[in-house]
Coordinates of C-alpha atoms and ligand atoms in Angstrom, one line a residue:
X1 CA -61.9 -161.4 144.1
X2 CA -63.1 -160.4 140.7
X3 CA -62.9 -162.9 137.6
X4 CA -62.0 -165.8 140.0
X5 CA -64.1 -169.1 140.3
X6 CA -67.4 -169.0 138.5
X7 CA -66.0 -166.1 136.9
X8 CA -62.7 -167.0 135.7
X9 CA -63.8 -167.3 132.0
X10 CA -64.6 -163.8 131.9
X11 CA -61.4 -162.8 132.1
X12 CA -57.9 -163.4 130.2
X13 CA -54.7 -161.8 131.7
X14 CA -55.5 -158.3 133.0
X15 CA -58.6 -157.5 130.6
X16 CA -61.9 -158.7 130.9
X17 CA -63.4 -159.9 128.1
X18 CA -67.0 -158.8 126.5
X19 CA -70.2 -161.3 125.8
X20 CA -71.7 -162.3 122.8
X21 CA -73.1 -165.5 121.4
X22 CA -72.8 -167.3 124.7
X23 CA -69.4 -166.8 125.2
X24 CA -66.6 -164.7 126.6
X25 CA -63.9 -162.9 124.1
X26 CA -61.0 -160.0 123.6
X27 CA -62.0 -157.6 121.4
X28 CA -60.1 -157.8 117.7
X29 CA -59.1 -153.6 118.8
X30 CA -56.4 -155.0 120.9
X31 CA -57.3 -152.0 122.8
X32 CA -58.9 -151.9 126.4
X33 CA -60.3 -149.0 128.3
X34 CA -58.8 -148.5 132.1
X35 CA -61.1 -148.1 135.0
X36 CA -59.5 -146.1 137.9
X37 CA -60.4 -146.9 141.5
X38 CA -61.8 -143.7 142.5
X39 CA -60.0 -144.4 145.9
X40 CA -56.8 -144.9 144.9
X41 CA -57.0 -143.2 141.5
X42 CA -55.2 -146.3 140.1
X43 CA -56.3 -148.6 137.4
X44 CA -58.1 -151.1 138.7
X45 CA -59.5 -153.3 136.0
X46 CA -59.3 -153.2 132.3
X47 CA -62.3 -154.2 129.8
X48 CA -62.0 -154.5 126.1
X49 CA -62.7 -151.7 123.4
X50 CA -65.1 -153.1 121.3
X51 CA -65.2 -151.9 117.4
X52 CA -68.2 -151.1 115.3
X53 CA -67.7 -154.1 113.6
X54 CA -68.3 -156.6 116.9
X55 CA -71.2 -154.2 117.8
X56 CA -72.6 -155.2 114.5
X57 CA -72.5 -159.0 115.2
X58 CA -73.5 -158.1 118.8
X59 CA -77.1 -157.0 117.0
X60 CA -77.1 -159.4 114.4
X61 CA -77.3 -162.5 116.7
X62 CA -79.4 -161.1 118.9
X63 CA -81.7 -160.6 116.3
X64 CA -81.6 -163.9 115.6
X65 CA -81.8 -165.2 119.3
X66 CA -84.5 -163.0 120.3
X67 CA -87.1 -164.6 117.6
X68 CA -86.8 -167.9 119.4
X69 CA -87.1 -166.8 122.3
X70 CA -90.8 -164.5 121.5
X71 CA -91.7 -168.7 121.4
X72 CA -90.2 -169.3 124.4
X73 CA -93.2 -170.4 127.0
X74 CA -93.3 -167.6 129.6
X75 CA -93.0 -169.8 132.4
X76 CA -90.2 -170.9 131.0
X77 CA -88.6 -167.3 130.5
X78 CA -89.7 -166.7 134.5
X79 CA -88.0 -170.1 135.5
X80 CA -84.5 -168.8 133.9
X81 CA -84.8 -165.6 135.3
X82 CA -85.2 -167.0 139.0
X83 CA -82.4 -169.1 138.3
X84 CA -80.7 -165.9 137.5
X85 CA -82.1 -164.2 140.6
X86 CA -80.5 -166.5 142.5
X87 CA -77.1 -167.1 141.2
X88 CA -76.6 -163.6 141.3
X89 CA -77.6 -163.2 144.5
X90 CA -75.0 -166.7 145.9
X91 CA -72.4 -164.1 144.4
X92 CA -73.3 -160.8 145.8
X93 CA -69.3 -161.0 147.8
X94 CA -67.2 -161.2 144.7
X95 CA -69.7 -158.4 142.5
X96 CA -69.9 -156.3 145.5
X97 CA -66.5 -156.3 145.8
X98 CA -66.0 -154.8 142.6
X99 CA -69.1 -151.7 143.3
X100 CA -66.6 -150.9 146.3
X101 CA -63.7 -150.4 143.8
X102 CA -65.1 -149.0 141.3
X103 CA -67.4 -146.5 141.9
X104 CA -66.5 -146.5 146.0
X105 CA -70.2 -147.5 147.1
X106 CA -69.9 -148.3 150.6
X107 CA -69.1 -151.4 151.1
X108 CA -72.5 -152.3 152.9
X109 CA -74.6 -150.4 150.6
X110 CA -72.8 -152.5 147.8
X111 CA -74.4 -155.8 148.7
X112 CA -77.7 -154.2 149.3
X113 CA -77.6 -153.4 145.7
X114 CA -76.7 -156.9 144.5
X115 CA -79.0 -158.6 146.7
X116 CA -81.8 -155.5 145.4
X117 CA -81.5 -156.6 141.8
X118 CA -81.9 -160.0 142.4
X119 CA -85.1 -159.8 143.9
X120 CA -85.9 -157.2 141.4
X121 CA -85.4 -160.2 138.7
X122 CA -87.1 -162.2 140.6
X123 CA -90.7 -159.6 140.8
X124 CA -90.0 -159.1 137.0
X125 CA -90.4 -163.2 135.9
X126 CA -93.6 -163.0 138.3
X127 CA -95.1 -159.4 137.6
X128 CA -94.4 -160.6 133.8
X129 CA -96.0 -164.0 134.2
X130 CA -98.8 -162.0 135.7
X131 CA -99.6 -159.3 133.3
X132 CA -98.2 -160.6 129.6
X133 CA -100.5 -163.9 130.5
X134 CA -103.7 -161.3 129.9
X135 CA -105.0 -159.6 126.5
X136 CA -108.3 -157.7 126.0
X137 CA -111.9 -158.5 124.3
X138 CA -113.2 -156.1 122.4
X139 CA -116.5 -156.6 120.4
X140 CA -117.3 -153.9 117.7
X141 CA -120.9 -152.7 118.8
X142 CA -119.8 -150.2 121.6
X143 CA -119.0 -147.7 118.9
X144 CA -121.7 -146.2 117.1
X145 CA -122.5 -147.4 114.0
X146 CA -121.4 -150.9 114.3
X147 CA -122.9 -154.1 115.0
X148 CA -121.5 -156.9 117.1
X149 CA -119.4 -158.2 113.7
X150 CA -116.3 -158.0 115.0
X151 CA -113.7 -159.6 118.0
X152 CA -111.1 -158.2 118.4
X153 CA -108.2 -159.4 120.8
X154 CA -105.4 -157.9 122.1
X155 CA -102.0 -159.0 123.0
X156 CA -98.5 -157.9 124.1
X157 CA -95.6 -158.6 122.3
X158 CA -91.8 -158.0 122.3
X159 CA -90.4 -155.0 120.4
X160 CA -87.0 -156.7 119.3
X161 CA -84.1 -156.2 120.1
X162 CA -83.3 -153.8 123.5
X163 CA -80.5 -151.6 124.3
X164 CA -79.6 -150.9 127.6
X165 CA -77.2 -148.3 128.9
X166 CA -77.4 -147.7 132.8
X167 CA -75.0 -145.3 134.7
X168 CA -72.0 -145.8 137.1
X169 CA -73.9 -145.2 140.4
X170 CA -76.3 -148.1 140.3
X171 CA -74.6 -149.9 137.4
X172 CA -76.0 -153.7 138.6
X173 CA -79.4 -152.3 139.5
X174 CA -80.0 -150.3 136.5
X175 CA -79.2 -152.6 134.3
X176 CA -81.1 -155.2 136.2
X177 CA -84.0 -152.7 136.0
X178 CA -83.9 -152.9 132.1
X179 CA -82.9 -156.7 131.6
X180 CA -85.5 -158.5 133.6
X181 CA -88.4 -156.3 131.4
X182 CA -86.9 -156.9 128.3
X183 CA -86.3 -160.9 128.6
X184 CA -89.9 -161.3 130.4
X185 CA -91.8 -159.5 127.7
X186 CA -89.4 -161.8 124.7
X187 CA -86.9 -159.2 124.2
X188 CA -83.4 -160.0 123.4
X189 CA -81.0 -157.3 125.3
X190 CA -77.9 -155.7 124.5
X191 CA -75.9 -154.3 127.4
X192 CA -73.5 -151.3 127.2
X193 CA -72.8 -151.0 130.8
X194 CA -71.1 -147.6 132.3
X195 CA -67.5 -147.7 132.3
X196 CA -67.0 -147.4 136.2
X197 CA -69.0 -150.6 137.2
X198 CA -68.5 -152.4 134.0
X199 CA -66.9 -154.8 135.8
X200 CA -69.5 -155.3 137.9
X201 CA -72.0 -155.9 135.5
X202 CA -70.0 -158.5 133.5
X203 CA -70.0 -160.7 136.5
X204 CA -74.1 -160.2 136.8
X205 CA -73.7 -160.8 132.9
X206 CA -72.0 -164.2 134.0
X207 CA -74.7 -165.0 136.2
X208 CA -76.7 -165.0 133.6
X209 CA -74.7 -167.1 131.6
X210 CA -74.8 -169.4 134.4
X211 CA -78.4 -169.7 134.4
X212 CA -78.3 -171.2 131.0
X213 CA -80.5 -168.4 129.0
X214 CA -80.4 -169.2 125.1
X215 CA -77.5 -168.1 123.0
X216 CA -77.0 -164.6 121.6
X217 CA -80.3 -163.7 124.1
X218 CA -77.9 -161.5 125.8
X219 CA -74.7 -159.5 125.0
X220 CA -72.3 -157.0 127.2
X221 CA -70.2 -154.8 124.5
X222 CA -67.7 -152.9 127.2
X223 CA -66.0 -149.7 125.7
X224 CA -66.2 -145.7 126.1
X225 CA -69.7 -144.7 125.9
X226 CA -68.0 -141.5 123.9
X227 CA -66.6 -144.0 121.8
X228 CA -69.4 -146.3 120.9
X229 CA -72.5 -145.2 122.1
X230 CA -73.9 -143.0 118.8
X231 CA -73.1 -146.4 116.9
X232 CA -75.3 -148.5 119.2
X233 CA -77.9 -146.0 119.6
X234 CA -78.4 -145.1 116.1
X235 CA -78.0 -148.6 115.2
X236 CA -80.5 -149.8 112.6
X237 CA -81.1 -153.3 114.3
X238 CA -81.6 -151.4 118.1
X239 CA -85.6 -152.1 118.4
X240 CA -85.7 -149.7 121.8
X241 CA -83.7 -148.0 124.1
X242 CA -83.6 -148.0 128.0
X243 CA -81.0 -145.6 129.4
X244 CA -80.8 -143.8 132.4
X245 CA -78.1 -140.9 132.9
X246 CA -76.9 -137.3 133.0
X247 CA -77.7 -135.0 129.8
X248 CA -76.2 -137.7 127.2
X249 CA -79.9 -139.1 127.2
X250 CA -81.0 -136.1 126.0
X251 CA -78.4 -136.0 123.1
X252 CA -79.6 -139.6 122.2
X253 CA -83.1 -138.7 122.3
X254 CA -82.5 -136.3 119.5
X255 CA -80.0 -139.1 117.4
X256 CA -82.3 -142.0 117.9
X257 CA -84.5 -143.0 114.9
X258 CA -88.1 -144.0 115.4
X259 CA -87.7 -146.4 118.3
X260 CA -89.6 -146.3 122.0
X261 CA -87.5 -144.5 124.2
X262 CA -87.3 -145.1 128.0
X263 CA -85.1 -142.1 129.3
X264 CA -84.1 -141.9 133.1
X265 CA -82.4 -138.6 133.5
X266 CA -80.5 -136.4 136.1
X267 CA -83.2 -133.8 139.0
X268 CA -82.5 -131.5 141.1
X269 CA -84.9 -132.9 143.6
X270 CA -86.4 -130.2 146.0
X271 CA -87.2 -130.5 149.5
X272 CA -90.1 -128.0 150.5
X273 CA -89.7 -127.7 154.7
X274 CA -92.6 -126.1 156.2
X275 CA -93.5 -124.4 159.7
X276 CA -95.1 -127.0 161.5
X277 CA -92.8 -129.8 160.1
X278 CA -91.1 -132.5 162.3
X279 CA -87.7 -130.8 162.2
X280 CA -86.0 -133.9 163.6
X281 CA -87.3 -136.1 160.9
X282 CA -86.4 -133.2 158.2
X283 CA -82.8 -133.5 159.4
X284 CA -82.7 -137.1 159.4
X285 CA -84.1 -137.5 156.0
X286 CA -81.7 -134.8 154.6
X287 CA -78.5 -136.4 156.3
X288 CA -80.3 -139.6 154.5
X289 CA -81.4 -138.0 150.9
X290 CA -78.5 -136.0 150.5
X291 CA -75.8 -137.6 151.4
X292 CA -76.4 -141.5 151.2
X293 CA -73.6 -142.5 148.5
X294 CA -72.2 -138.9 148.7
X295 CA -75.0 -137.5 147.0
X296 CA -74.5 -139.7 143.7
X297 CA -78.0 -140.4 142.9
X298 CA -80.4 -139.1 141.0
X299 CA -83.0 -138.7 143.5
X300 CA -80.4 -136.9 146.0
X301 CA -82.2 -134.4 147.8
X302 CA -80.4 -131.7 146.1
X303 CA -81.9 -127.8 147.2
X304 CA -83.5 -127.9 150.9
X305 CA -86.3 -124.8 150.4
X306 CA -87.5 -124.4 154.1
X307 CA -89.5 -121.2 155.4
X308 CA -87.3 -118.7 157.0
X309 CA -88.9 -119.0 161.2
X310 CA -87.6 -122.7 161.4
X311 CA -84.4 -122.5 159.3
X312 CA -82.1 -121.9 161.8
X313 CA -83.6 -124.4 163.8
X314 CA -83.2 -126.9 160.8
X315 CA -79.9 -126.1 159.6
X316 CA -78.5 -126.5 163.9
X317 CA -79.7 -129.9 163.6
X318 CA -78.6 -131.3 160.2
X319 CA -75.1 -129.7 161.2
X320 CA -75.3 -132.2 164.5
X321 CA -76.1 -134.7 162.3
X322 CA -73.2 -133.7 159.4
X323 CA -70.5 -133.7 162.0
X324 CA -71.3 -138.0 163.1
X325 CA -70.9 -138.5 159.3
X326 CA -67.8 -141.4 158.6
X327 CA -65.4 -139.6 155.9
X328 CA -63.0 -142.3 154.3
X329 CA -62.7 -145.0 152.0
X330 CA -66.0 -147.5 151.2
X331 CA -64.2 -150.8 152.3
X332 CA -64.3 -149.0 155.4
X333 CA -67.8 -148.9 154.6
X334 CA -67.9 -144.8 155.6
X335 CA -70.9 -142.7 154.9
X336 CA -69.1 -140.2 152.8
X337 CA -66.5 -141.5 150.2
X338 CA -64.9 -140.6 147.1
X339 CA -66.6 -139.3 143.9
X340 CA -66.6 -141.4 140.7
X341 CA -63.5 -139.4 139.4
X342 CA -61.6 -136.7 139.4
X343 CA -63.5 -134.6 136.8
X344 CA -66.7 -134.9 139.3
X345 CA -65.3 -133.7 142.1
X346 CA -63.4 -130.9 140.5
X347 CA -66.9 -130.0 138.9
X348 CA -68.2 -130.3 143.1
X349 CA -65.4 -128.2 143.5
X350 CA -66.8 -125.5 141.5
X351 CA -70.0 -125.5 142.4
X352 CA -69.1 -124.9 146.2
X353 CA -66.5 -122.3 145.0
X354 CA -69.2 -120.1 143.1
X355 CA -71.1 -120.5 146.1
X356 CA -68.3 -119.2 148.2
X357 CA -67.8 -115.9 146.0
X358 CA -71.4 -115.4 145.9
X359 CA -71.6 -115.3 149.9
X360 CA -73.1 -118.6 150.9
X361 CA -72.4 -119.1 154.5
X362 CA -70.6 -122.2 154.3
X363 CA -71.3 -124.6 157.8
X364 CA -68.5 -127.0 157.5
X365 CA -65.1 -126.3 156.2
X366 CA -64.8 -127.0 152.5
X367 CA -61.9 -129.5 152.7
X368 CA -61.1 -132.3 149.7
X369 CA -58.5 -134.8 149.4
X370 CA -57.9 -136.3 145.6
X371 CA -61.7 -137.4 144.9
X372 CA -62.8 -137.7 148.5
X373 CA -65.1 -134.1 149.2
X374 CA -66.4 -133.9 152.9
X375 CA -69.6 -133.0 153.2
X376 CA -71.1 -129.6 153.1
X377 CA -74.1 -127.6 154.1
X378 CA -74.6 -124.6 152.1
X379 CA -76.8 -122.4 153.9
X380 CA -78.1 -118.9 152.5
X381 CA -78.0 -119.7 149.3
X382 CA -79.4 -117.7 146.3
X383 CA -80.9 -118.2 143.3
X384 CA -78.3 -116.3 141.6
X385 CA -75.7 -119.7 142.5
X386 CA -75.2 -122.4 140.4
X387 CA -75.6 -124.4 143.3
X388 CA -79.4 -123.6 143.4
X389 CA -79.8 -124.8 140.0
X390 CA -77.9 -127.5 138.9
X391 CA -77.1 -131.2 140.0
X392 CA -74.1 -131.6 142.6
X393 CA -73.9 -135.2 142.2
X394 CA -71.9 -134.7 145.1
X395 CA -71.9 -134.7 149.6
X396 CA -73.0 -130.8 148.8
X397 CA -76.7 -129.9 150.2
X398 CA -78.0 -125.8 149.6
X399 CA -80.4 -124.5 152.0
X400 CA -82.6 -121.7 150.3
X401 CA -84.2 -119.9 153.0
X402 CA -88.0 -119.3 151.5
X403 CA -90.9 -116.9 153.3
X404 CA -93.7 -118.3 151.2
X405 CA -94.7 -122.2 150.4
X406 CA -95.1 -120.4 146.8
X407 CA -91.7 -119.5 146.6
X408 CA -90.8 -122.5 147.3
X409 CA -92.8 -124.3 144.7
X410 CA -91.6 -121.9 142.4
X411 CA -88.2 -122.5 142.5
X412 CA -89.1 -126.2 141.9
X413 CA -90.4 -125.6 139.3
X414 CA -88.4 -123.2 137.7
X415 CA -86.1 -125.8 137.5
X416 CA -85.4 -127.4 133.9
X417 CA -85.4 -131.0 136.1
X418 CA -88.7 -132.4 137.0
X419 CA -87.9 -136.1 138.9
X420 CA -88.9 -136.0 142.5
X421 CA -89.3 -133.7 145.2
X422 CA -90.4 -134.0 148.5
X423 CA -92.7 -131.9 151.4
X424 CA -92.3 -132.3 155.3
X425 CA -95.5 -130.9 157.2
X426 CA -98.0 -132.6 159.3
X427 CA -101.0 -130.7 157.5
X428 CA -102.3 -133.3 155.0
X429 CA -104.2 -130.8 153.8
X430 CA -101.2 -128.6 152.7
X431 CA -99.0 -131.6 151.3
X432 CA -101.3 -132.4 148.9
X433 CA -102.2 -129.3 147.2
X434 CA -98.3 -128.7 147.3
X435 CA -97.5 -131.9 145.7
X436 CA -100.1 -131.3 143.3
X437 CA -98.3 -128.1 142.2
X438 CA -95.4 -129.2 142.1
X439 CA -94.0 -130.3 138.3
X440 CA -92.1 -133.1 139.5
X441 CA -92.6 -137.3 138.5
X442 CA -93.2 -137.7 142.0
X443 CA -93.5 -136.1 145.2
X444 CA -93.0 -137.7 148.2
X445 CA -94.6 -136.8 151.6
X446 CA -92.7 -136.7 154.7
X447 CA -89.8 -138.3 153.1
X448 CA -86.7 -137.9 151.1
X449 CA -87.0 -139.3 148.0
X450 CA -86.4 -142.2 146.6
X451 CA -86.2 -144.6 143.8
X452 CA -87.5 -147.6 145.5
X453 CA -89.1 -149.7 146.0
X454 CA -88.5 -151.0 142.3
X455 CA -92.2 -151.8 141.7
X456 CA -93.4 -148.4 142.2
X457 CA -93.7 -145.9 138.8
X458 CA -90.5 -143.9 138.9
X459 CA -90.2 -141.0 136.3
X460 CA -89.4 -137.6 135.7
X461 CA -91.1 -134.7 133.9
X462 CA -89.1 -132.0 131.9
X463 CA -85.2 -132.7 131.4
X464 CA -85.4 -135.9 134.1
X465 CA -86.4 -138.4 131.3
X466 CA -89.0 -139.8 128.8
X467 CA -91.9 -142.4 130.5
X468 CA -92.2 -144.2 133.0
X469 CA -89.6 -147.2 134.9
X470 CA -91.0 -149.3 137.4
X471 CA -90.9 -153.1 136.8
X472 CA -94.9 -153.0 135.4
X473 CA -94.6 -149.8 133.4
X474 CA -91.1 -151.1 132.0
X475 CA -93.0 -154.2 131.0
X476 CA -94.9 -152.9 129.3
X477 CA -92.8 -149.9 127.8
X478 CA -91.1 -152.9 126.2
X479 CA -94.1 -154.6 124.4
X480 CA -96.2 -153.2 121.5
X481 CA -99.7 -154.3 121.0
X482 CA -101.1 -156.5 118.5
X483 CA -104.7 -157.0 117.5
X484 CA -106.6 -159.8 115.8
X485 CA -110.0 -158.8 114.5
X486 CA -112.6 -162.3 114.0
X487 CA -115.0 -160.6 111.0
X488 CA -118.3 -162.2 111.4
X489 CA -120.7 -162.7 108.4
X490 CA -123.4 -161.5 110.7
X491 CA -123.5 -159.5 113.7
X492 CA -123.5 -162.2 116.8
X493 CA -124.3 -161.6 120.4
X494 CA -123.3 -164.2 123.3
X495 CA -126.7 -164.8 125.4
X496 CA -126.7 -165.4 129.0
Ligands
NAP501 P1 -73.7 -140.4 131.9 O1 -72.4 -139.7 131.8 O2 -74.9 -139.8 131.1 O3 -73.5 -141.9 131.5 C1 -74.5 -142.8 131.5 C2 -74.2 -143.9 130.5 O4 -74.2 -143.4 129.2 C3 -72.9 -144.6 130.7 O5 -73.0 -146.0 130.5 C4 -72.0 -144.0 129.6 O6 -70.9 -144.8 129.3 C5 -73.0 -143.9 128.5 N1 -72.7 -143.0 127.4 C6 -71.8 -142.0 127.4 N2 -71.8 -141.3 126.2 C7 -72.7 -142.0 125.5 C8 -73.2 -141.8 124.1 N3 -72.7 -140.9 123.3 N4 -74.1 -142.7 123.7 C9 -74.6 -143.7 124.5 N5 -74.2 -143.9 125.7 C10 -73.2 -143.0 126.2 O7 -74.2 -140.5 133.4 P2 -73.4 -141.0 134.7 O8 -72.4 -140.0 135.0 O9 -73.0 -142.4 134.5 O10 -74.6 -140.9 135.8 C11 -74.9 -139.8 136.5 C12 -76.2 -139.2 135.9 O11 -77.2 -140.1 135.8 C13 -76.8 -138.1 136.8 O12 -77.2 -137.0 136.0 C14 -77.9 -138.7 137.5 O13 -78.9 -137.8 137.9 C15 -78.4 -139.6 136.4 N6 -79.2 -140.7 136.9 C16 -80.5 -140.8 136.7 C17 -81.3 -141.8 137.2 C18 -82.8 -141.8 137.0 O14 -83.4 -142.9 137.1 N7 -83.4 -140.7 136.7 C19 -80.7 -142.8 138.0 C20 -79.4 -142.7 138.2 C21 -78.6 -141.7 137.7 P3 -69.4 -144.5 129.8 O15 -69.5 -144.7 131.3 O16 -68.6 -145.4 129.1 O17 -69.2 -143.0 129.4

């Protein structure tokens, strides 16, 4: 149960309380910010509202904090974040719990993501260990005109303080993916976690607590991102930004003053399906890609583009494959369940009903109860849909039947999104030059893609985001460089 045992400090009455300086407390607002159960469309938990005034003390002590800890041994930093790893990880019942009621994950796929971010905290404190214990040499002859006067070595070093805002459908994860980075590389961290999994990420917030990092290191400020966000992101103190979401990330790009941005944004992720593809292992990967969580996540395989001789072929077996799907609630731990809230699936809603007046042949039965959608093959669809173009987040997959590979690469990238995309044939030939063409942060071959594993680069081109995540590129995103030049009276060169 949430906010009981270890966790009972982080909570007082009904509201839980935000982090700062070490310790859990209720906002001076008075006011707290409901999050509804998309399930039963019921408040479930409360946080508090913090005020710009907190935010401000939030920055200003981990400021302080985070200088300290740039002197902290690294080994020491990695042994915390272990300790981290695994507390979280002893508590994955009570946090998954709270995924399951508040942003309905399945109840199964709830755990996986606790369990997920620990060991992601855990490859963090020994990638960091790793790759922050190394600088560069550099010795000035190699460029012309010099002589061997000058050494010059290179290190990395924290950029301050970080902000990091991650989004409801992976709320522990992403936010995971942006902590472990920042502490590693010396970073204090500043979380502003999604309001539908804040709760959730206050009890990984605890764990940390629990692990005994330094005071003020790390903060949670809980509150409506449309309430508090332009504060924290155009706060003077903020030393960097990590966020990953829909199109606010664009809006904070253009806001945010002359920090390093690392922006993980929404896609519209294609799946090009050609002749001699395995049609079995198509279906199965767009049963998989497209409707794991009910579609919520940004690498959701979100327009099927498969040449015209084996679509009906295709479409008969993802149908078979539609109609085993669970539909119910995620304690139940069912394949499809309901959408974050009720403005999602009425936007699902629309999607499917432009489709419908535009003469999409619809294979299932459109059918919705409260925030629950089933899910939906779209077949036929045309370019002139919104469907075609823009990001369900939703158990909605459109087939666009295609007669070229071109025309197929050409609707990817007509596309304003640019994250992943993916290819099914058996010609290795023909994958590659299609995944070379297509303008997409990654293209996956034979599979529907993914985000994981959490070591690998992960970024998006276009409107999916600014940089690259990935716990070594993140790392690193989240150090600057500094040099220190030896000026020799006379040039000197080592002998063997
Ligand atoms: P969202 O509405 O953009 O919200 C993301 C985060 O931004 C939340 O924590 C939200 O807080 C906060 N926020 C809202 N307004 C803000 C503001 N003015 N300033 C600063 N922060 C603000 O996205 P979402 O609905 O949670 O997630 C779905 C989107 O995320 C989809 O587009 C999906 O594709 C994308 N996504 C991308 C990736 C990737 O890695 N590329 C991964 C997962 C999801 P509140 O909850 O309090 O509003």
């Amino acid at each position: 149960m949430a906010g009981t045992g270890v966790f009972e400090e982080i909570i007082e009455g009904d509201v839980f309380k935000y982090y700062t300086d070490g310790e859990w407390k209720k906002s001076a607002s008075g006011k707290s910010v409901a999050i509804i159960n998309p399930t039963t469309r019921t408040t479930q938990y409360k946080v508090q509202a913090c005020t710009q005034e907190e935010v401000n003390k939030v920055i200003e002590s981990s400021k302080i904090a985070q200088k300290q800890w740039a002197k902290t041994p690294l080994w020491k930093r990695a042994e915390l974040l272990h300790k981290a790893a695994a507390i979280l990880k002893e508590h994955k019942a009570p946090i998954a719990d709270c995924l399951v009621k508040e942003i309905a994950k399945p109840a199964k796929d709830s755990v996986t993501e606790v369990v997920r971010s620990g060991d992601l905290i855990s490859y963090c404190a020994e990638e960091g260990v790793r790759i922050l214990g190394e600088g560069k040499f550099l010795v000035s002859d190699s460029f012309p005109g010099n002589e061997r006067t000058k050494y010059c070595l290179t290190s990395k070093i924290p950029l301050g303080v970080v902000l990091a805002i991650p989004p409801f459908n992976y709320p522990v994860n992403l936010a995971v993916s942006k902590i472990g980075p920042a502490l590693i590389a010396g970073n204090s961290l500043v979380l502003k976690p999604p309001t539908q999994g804040a709760v959730a990420c206050l009890h990984m917030v605890q764990c940390f607590h629990l692990a005994g990092f330094p005071t003020g290191l790390i903060s949670c400020v809980t509150g409506k991102g449309s309430e508090i966000g332009d504060f924290l992101t155009m706060h003077p103190g903020v030393n960097c930004i990590s966020f990953t979401g829909g199109d606010t990330g664009i809006a904070i790009s253009k806001k945010a003053g002359m920090v390093p941005l690392q922006m993980e944004l929404g896609g519209k992720d294609a799946c090009i399906v050609l002749e001699d593809a395995d049609l079995d292992l198509v279906a199965a990967n767009i049963i998989k890609g497209g409707f794991s969580y009910s579609g919520q996540r940004c690498t959701a395989v979100k327009v099927v583009l498969v040449m015209e001789s084996v679509a009906d072929a295709l479409v008969e077996k993802v149908n078979a494959k539609v109609a085993k799907l669970k539909v119910g609630p995620p304690e139940e731990d069912c394949d499809i369940t309901p959408v974050v809230s009720e403005s999602s699936a009425n936007f699902i809603e629309g999607l499917a009903k432009d489709a419908k007046t535009k003469g999409a042949t619809f294979c299932q039965e459109y059918k919705r109860e409260g925030n629950l959608i089933w899910p939906l093959l779209l077949d036929n669809v045309r370019p002139d849909m919104r469907i075609a173009w823009e990001e369900p987040f939703g158990p909605i997959v459109p087939v666009i039947r295609i007669s070229s590979v071109e025309e197929g690469i050409h609707h990817c990238n007509a596309s304003n999104f640019g994250l992943q995309g993916c290819v099914f044939t058996k010609d290795i030939n023909k994958a590659i030059l299609i995944s070379d063409a297509m303008e997409t942060g990654t293209v996956q071959i034979n599979s529907a893609p993914a985000r994981g594993p959490d070591h690998f680069p992960f970024q998006g081109l276009k409107d999916s985001g600014i940089g690259s995540q990935g716990i070594t590129n993140s790392i690193n995103m989240m150090t600057k460089i500094k040099s220190t030049v030896f000026n020799l009276p006379t040039p000197s060169y080592t002998m063997g």
